[in-house]
mmCIF file with all atom_site columns, C-alpha atoms in Angstrom:
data_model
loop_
_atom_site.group_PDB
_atom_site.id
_atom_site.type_symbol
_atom_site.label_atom_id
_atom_site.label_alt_id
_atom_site.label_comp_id
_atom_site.label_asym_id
_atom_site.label_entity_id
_atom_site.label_seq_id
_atom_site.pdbx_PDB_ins_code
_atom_site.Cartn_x
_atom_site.Cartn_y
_atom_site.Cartn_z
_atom_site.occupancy
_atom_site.B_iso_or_equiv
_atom_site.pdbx_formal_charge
_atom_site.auth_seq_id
_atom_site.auth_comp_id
_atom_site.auth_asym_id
_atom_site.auth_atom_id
_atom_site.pdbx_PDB_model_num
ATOM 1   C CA . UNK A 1 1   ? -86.056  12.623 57.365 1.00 37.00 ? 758 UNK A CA 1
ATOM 2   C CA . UNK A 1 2   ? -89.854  12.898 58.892 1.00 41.00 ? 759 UNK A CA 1
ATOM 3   C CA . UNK A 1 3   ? -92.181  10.578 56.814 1.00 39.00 ? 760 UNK A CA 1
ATOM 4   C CA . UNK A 1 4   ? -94.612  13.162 55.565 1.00 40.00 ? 761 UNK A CA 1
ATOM 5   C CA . UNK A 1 5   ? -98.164  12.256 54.624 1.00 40.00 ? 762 UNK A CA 1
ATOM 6   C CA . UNK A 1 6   ? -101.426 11.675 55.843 1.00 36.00 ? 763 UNK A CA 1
ATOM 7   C CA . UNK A 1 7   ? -103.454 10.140 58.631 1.00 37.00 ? 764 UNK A CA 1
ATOM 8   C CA . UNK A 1 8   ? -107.256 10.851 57.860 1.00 31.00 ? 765 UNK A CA 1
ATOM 9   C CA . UNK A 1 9   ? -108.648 8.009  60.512 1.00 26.00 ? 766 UNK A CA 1
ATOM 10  C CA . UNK A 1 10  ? -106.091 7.490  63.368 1.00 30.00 ? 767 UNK A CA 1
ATOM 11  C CA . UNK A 1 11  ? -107.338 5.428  65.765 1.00 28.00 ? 768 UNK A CA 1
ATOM 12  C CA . UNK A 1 12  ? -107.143 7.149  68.410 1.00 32.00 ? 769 UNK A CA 1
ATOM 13  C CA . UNK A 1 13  ? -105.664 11.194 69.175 1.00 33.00 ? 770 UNK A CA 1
ATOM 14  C CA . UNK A 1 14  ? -102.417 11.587 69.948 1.00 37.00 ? 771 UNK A CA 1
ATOM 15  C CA . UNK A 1 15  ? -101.939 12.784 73.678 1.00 38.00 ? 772 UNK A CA 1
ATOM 16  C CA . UNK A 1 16  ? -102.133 16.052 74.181 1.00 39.00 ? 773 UNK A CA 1
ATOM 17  C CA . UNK A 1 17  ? -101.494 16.462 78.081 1.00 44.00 ? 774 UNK A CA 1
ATOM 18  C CA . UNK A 1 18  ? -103.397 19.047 80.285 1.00 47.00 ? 775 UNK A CA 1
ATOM 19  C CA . UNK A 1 19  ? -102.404 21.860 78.610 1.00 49.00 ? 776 UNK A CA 1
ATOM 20  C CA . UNK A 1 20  ? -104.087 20.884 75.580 1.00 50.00 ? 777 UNK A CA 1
ATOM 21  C CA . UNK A 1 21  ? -107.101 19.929 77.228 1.00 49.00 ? 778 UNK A CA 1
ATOM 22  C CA . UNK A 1 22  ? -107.199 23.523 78.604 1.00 53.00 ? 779 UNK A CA 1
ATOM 23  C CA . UNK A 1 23  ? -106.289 24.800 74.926 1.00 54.00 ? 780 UNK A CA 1
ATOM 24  C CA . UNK A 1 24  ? -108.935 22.910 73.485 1.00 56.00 ? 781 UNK A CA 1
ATOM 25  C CA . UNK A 1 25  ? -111.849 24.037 76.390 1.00 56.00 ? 782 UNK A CA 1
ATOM 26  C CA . UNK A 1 26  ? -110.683 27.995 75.931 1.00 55.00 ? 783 UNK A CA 1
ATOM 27  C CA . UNK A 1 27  ? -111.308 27.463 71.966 1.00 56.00 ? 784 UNK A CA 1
ATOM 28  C CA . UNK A 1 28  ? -114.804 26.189 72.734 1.00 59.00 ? 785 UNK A CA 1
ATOM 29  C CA . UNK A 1 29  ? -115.552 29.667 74.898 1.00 56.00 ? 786 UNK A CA 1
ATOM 30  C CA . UNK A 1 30  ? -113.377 31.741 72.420 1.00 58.00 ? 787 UNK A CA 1
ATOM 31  C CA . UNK A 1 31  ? -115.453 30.177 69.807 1.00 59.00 ? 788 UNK A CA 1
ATOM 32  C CA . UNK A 1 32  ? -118.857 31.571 71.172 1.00 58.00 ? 789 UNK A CA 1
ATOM 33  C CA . UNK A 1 33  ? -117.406 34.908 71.609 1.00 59.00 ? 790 UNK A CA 1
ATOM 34  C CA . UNK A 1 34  ? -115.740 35.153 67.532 1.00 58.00 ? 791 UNK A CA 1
ATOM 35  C CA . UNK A 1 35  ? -119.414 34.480 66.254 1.00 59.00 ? 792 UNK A CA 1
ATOM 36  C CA . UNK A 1 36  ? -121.073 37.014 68.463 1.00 53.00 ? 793 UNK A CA 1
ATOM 37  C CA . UNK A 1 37  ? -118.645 39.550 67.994 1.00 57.00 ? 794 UNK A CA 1
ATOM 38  C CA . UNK A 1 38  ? -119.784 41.765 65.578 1.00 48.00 ? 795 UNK A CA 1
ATOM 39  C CA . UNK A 1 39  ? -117.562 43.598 62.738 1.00 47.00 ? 796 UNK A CA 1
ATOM 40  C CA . UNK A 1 40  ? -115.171 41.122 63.159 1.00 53.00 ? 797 UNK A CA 1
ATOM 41  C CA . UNK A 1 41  ? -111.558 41.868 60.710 1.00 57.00 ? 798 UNK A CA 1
ATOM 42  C CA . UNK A 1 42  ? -111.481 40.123 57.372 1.00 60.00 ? 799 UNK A CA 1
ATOM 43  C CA . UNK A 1 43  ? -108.320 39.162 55.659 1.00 61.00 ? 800 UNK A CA 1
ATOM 44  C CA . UNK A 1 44  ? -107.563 37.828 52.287 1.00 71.00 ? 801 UNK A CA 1
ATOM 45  C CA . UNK A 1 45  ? -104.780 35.527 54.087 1.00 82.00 ? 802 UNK A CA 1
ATOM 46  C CA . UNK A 1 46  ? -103.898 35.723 57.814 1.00 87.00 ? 803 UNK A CA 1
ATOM 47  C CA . UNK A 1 47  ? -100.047 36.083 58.441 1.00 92.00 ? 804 UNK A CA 1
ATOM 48  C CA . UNK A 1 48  ? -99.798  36.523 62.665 1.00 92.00 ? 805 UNK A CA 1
ATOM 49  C CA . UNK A 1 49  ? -96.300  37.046 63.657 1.00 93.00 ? 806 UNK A CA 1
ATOM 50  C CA . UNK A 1 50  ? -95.537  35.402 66.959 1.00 94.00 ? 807 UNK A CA 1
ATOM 51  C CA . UNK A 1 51  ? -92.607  37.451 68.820 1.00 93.00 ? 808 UNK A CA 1
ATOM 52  C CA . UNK A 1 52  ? -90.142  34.749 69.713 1.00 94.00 ? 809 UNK A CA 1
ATOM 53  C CA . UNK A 1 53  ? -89.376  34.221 73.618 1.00 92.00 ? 810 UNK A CA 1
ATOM 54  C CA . UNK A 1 54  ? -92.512  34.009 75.012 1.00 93.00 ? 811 UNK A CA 1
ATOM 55  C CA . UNK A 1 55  ? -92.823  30.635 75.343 1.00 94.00 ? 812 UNK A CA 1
ATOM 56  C CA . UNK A 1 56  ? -93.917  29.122 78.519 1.00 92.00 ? 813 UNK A CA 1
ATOM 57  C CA . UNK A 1 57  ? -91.485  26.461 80.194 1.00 93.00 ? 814 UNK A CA 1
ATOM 58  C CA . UNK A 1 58  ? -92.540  23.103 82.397 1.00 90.00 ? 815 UNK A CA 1
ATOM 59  C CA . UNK A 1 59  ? -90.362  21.107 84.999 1.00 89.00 ? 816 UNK A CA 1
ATOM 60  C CA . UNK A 1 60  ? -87.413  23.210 83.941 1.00 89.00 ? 817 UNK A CA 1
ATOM 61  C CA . UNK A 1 61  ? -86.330  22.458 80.159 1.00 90.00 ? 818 UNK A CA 1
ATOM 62  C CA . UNK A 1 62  ? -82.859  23.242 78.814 1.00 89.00 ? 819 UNK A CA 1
ATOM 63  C CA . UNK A 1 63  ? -82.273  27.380 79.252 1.00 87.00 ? 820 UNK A CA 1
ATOM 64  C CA . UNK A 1 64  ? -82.198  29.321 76.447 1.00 90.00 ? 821 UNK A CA 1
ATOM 65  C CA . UNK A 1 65  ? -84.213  26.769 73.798 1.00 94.00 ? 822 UNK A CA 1
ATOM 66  C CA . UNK A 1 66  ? -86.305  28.199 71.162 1.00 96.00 ? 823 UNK A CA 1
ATOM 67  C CA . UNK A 1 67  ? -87.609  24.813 70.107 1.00 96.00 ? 824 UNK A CA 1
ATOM 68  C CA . UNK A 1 68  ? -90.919  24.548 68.709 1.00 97.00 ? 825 UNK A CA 1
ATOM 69  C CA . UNK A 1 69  ? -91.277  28.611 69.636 1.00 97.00 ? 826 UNK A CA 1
ATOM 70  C CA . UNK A 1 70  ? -93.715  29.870 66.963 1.00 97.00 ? 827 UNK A CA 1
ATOM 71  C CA . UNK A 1 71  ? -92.322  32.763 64.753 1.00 97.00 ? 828 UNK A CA 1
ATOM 72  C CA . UNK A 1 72  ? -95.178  32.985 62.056 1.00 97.00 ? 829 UNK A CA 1
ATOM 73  C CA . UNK A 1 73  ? -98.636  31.174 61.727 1.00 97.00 ? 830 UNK A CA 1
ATOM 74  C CA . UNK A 1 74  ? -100.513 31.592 58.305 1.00 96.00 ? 831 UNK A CA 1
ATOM 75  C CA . UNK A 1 75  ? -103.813 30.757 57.249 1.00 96.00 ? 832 UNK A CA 1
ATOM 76  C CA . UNK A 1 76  ? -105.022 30.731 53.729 1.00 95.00 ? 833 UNK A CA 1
ATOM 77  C CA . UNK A 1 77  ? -108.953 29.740 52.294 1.00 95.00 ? 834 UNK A CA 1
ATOM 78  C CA . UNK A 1 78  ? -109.532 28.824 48.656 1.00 92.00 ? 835 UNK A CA 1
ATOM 79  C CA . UNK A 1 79  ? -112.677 27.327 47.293 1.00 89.00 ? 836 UNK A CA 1
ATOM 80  C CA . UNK A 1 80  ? -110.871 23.771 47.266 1.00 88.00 ? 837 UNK A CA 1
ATOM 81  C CA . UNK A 1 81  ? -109.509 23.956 50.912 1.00 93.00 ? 838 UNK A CA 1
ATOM 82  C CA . UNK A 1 82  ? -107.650 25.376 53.782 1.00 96.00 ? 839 UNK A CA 1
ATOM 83  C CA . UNK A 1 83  ? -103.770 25.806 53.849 1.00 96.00 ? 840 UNK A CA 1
ATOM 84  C CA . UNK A 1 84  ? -102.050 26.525 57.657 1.00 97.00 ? 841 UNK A CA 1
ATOM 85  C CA . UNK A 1 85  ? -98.835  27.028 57.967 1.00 98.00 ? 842 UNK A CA 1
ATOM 86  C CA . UNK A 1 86  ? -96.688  27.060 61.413 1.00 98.00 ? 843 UNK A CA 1
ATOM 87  C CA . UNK A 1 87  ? -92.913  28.127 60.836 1.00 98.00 ? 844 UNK A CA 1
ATOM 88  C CA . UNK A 1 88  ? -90.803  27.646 64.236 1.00 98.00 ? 845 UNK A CA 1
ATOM 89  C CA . UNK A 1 89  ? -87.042  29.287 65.427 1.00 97.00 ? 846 UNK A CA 1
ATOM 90  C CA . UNK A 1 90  ? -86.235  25.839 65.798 1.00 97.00 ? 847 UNK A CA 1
ATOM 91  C CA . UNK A 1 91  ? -87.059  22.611 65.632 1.00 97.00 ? 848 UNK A CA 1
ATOM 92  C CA . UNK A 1 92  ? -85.239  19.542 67.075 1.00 94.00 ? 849 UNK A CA 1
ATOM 93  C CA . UNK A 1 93  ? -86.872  16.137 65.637 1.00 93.00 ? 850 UNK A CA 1
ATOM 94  C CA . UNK A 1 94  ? -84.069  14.125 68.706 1.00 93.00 ? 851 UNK A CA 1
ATOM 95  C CA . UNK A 1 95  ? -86.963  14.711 70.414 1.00 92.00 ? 852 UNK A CA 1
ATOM 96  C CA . UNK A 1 96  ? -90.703  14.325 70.462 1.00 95.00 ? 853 UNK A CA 1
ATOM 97  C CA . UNK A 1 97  ? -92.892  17.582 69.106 1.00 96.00 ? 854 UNK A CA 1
ATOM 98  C CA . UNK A 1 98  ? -96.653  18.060 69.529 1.00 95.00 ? 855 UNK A CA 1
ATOM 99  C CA . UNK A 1 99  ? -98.692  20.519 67.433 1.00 96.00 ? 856 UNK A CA 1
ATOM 100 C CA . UNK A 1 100 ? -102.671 21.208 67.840 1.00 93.00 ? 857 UNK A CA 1
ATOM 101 C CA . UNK A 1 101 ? -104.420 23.298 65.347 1.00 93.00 ? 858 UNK A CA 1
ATOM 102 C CA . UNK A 1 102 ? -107.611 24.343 65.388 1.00 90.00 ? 859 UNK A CA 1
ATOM 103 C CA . UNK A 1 103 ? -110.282 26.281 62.973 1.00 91.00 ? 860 UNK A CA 1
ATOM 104 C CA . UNK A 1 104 ? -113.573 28.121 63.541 1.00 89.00 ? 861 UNK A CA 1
ATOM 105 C CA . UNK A 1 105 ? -116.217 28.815 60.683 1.00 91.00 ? 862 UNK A CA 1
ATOM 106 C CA . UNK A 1 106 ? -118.680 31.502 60.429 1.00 90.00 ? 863 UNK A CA 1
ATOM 107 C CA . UNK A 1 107 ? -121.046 28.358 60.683 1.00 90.00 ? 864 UNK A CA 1
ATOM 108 C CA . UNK A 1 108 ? -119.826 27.206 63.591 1.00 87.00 ? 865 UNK A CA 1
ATOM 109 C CA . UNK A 1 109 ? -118.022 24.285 62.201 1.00 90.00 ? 866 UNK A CA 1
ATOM 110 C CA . UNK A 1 110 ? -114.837 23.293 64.341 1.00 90.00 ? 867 UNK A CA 1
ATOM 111 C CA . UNK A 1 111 ? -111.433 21.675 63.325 1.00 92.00 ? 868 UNK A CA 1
ATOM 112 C CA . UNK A 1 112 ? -109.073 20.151 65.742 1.00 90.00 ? 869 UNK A CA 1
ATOM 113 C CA . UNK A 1 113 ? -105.894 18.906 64.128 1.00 93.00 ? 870 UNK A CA 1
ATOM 114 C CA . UNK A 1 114 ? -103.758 17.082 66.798 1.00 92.00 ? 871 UNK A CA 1
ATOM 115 C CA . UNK A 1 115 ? -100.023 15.504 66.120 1.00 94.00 ? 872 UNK A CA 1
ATOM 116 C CA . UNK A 1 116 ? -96.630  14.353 67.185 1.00 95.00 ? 873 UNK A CA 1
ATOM 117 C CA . UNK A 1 117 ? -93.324  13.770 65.554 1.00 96.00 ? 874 UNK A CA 1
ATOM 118 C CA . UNK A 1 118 ? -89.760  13.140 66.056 1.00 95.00 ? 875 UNK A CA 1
ATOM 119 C CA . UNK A 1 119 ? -86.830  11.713 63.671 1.00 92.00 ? 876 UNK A CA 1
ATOM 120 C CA . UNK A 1 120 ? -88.354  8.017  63.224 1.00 92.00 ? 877 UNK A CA 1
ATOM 121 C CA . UNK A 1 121 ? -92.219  8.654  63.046 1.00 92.00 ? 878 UNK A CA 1
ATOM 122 C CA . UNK A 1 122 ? -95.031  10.991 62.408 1.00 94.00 ? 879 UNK A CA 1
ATOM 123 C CA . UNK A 1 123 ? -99.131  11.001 63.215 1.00 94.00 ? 880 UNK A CA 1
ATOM 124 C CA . UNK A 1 124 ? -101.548 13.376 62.956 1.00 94.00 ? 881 UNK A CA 1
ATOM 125 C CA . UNK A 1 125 ? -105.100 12.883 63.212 1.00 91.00 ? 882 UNK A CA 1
ATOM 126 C CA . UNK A 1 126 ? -108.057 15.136 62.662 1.00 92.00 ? 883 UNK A CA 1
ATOM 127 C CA . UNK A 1 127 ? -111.979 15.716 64.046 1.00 90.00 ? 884 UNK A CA 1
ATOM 128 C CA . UNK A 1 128 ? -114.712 17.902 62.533 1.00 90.00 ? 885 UNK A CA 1
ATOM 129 C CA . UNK A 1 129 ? -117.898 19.205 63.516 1.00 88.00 ? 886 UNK A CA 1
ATOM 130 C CA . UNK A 1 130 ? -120.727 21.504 63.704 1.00 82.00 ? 887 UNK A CA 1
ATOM 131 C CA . UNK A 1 131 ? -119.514 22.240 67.236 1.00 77.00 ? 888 UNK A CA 1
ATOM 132 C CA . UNK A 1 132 ? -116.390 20.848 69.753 1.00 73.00 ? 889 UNK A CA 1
ATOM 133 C CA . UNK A 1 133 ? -119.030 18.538 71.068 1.00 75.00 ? 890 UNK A CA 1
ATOM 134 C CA . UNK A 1 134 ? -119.470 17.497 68.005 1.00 77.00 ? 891 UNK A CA 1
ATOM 135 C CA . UNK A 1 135 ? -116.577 16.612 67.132 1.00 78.00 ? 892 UNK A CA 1
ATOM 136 C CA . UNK A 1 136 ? -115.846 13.118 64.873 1.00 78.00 ? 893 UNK A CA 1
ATOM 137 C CA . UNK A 1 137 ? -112.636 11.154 63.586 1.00 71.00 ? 894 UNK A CA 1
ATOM 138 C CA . UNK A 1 138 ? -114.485 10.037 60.504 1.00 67.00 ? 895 UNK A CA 1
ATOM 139 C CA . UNK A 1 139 ? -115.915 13.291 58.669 1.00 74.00 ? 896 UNK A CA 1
ATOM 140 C CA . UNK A 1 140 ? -112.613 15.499 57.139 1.00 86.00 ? 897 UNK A CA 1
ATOM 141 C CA . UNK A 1 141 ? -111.715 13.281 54.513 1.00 86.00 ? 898 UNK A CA 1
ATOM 142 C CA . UNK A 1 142 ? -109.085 14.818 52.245 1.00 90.00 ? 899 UNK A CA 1
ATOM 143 C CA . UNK A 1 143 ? -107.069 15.918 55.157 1.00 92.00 ? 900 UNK A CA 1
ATOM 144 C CA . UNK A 1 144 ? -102.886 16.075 54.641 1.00 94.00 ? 901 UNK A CA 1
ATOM 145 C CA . UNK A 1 145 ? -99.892  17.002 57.122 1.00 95.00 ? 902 UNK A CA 1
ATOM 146 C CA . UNK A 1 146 ? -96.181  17.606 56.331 1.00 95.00 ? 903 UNK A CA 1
ATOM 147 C CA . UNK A 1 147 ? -93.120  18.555 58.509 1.00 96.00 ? 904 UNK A CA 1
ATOM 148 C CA . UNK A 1 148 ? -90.018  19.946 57.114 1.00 96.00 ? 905 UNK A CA 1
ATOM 149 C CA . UNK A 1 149 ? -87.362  20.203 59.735 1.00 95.00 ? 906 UNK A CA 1
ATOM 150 C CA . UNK A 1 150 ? -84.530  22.268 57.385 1.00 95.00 ? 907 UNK A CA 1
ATOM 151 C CA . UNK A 1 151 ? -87.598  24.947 56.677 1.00 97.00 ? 908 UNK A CA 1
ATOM 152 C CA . UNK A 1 152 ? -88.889  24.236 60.447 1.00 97.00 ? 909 UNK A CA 1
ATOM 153 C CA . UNK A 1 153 ? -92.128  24.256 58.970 1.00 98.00 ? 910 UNK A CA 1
ATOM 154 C CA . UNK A 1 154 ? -95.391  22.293 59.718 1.00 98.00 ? 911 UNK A CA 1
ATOM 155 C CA . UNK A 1 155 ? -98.328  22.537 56.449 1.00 97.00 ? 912 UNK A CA 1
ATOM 156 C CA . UNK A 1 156 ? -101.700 21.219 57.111 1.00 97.00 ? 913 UNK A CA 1
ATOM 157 C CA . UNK A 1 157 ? -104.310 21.389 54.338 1.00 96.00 ? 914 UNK A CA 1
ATOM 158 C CA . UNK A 1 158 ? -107.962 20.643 55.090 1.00 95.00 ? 915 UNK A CA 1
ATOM 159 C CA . UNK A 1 159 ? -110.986 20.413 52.888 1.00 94.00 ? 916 UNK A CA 1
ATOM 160 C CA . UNK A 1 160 ? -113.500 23.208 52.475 1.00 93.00 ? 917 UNK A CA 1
ATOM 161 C CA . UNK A 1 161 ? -115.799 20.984 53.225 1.00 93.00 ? 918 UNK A CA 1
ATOM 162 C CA . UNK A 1 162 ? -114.693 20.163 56.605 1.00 93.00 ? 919 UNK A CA 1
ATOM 163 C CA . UNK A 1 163 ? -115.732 23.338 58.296 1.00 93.00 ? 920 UNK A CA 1
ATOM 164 C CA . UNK A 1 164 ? -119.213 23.048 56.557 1.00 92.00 ? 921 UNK A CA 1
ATOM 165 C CA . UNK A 1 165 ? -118.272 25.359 53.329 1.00 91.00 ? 922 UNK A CA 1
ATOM 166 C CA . UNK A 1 166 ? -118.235 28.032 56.102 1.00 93.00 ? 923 UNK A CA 1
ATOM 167 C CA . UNK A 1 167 ? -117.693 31.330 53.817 1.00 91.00 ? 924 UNK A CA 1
ATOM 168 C CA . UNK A 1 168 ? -115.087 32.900 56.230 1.00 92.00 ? 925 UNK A CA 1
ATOM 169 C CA . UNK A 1 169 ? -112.805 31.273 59.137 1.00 93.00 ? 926 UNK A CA 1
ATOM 170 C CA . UNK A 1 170 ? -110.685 31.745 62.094 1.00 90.00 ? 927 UNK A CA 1
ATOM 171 C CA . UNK A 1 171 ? -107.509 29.154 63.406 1.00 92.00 ? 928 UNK A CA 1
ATOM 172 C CA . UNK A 1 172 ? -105.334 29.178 66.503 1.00 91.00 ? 929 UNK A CA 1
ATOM 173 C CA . UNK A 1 173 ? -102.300 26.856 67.150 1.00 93.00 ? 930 UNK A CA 1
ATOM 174 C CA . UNK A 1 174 ? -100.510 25.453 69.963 1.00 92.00 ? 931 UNK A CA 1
ATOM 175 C CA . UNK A 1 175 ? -97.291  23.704 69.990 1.00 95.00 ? 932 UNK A CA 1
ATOM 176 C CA . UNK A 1 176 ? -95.139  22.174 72.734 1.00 95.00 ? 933 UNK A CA 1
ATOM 177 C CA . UNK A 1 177 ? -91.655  20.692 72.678 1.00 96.00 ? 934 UNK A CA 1
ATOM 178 C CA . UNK A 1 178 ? -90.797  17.710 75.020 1.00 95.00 ? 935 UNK A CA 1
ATOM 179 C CA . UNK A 1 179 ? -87.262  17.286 76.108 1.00 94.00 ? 936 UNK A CA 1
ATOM 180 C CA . UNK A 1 180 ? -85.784  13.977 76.380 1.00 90.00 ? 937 UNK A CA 1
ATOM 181 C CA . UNK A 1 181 ? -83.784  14.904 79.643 1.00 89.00 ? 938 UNK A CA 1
ATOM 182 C CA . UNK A 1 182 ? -86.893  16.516 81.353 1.00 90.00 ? 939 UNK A CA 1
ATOM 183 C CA . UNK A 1 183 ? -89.235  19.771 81.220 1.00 94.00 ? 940 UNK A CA 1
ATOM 184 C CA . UNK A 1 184 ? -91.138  21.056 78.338 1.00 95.00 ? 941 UNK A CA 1
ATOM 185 C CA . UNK A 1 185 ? -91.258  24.139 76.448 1.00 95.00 ? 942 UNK A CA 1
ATOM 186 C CA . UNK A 1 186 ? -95.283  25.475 75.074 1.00 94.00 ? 943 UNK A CA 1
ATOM 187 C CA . UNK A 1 187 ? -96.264  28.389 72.578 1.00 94.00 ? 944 UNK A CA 1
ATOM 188 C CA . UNK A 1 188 ? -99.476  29.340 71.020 1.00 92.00 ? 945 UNK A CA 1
ATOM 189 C CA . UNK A 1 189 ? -100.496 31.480 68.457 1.00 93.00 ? 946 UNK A CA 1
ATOM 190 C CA . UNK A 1 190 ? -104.076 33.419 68.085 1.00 87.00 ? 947 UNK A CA 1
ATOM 191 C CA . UNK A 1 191 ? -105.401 30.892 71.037 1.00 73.00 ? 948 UNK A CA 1
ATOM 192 C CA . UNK A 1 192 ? -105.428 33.667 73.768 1.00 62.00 ? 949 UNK A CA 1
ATOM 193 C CA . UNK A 1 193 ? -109.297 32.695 74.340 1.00 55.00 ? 950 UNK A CA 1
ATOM 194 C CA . UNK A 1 194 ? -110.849 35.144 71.954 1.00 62.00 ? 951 UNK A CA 1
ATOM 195 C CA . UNK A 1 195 ? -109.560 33.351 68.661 1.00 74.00 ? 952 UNK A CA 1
ATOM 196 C CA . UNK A 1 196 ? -107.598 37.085 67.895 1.00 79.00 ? 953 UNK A CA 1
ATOM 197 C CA . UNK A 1 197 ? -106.539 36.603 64.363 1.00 82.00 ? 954 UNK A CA 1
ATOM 198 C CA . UNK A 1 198 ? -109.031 37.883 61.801 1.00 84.00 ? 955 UNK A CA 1
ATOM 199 C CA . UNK A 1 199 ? -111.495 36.035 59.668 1.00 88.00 ? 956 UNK A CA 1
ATOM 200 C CA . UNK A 1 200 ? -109.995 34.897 56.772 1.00 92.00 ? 957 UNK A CA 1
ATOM 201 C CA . UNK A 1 201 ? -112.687 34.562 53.929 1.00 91.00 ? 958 UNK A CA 1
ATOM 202 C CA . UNK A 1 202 ? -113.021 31.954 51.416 1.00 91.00 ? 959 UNK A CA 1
ATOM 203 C CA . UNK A 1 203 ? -111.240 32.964 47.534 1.00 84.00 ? 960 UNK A CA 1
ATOM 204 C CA . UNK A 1 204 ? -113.540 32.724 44.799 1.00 74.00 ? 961 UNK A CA 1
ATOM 205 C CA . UNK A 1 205 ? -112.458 31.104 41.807 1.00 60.00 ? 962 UNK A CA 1
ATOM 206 C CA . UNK A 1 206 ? -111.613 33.336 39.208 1.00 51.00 ? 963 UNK A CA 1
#
């Protein structure tokens, strides 16, 4: 069983590898681009499906795995906070998993959730700010992360106040699976360097 919980002031980010570094750049650009595109899709709650198989492989993992492979990545705003949801074809905890999440605001306020898990531990940590320079460990208090390997489902919930109260927002995910024996297997989701899911407004109370 993965401990579930939360992490609000790790001490340091997990590792995240090249790849993520390169993730985490293209969000900066893609960010620049979603606020200056104009007439930009709004959606009451984002639900991207990912098709599955189109992960890309490093140093030659096991042939055939669908671990970590993202099959559907939703995004939901209420007034109290955000709710993302990453759902997987499989997910092997023998292993180590990574997962990077990230969230734009109409404000420009930026989210970067970064983790790692396996069977005997879990830790996520996240940074906030009014850009990815920005960024700081200590200002998204509030912030929770679960993994539930029989649903192969990851849930991070954030604070509305961690994007600035922004009134609408975009997210993008990445997700890598590292195999024991060698090679690694990567997916992401709405991260293609334009931040392609819709805005996804904040609910009003009712």
């Amino acid at each position: 069983m993965i401990p579930e919980g939360s992490e609000e002031l790790n001490r340091g980010l997990p590792h995240i590898g090249a790849r993520r570094l390169k993730f985490r750049a293209a969000i900066g650009i893609a960010a620049v681009i979603a606020l200056l595109t104009p007439g930009a899709a709004f959606a009451k709650t984002n639900n991207t499906f990912d098709p599955l198989g189109d992960q890309t492989a490093t140093d030659s993992p096991p042939v055939g795995s669908h671990e970590m492979d993202i099959t559907k990545f939703t995004t939901t705003y209420k007034r109290t906070g955000i709710t993302v949801r990453i759902k997987v074809a499989a997910m092997d905890i023998d292993d180590v998993n990574r997962v990077e999440v990230m969230m734009l605001g109409t404000n420009g306020y930026l989210v970067l959730i970064s983790g790692k898990f396996d069977q005997t531990s879990s830790e996520f940590a996240v940074m906030n700010g009014s850009s990815l320079r920005q960024l700081s460990r200590i200002g998204c208090s509030g912030f929770s992360a679960s993994v539930k390997q029989s649903a192969k489902l990851m849930t991070f919930k954030v604070p509305a106040g961690c994007v600035g109260g922004a009134s609408a927002i975009k997210t993008a995910a990445a997700t890598t699976a590292l195999f024991a024996a060698g090679g690694e297997l990567n997916d992401d989701v709405n991260g293609d360097g334009t931040f392609s899911g819709p805005w996804v407004p904040k609910r009003r109370a009712h």
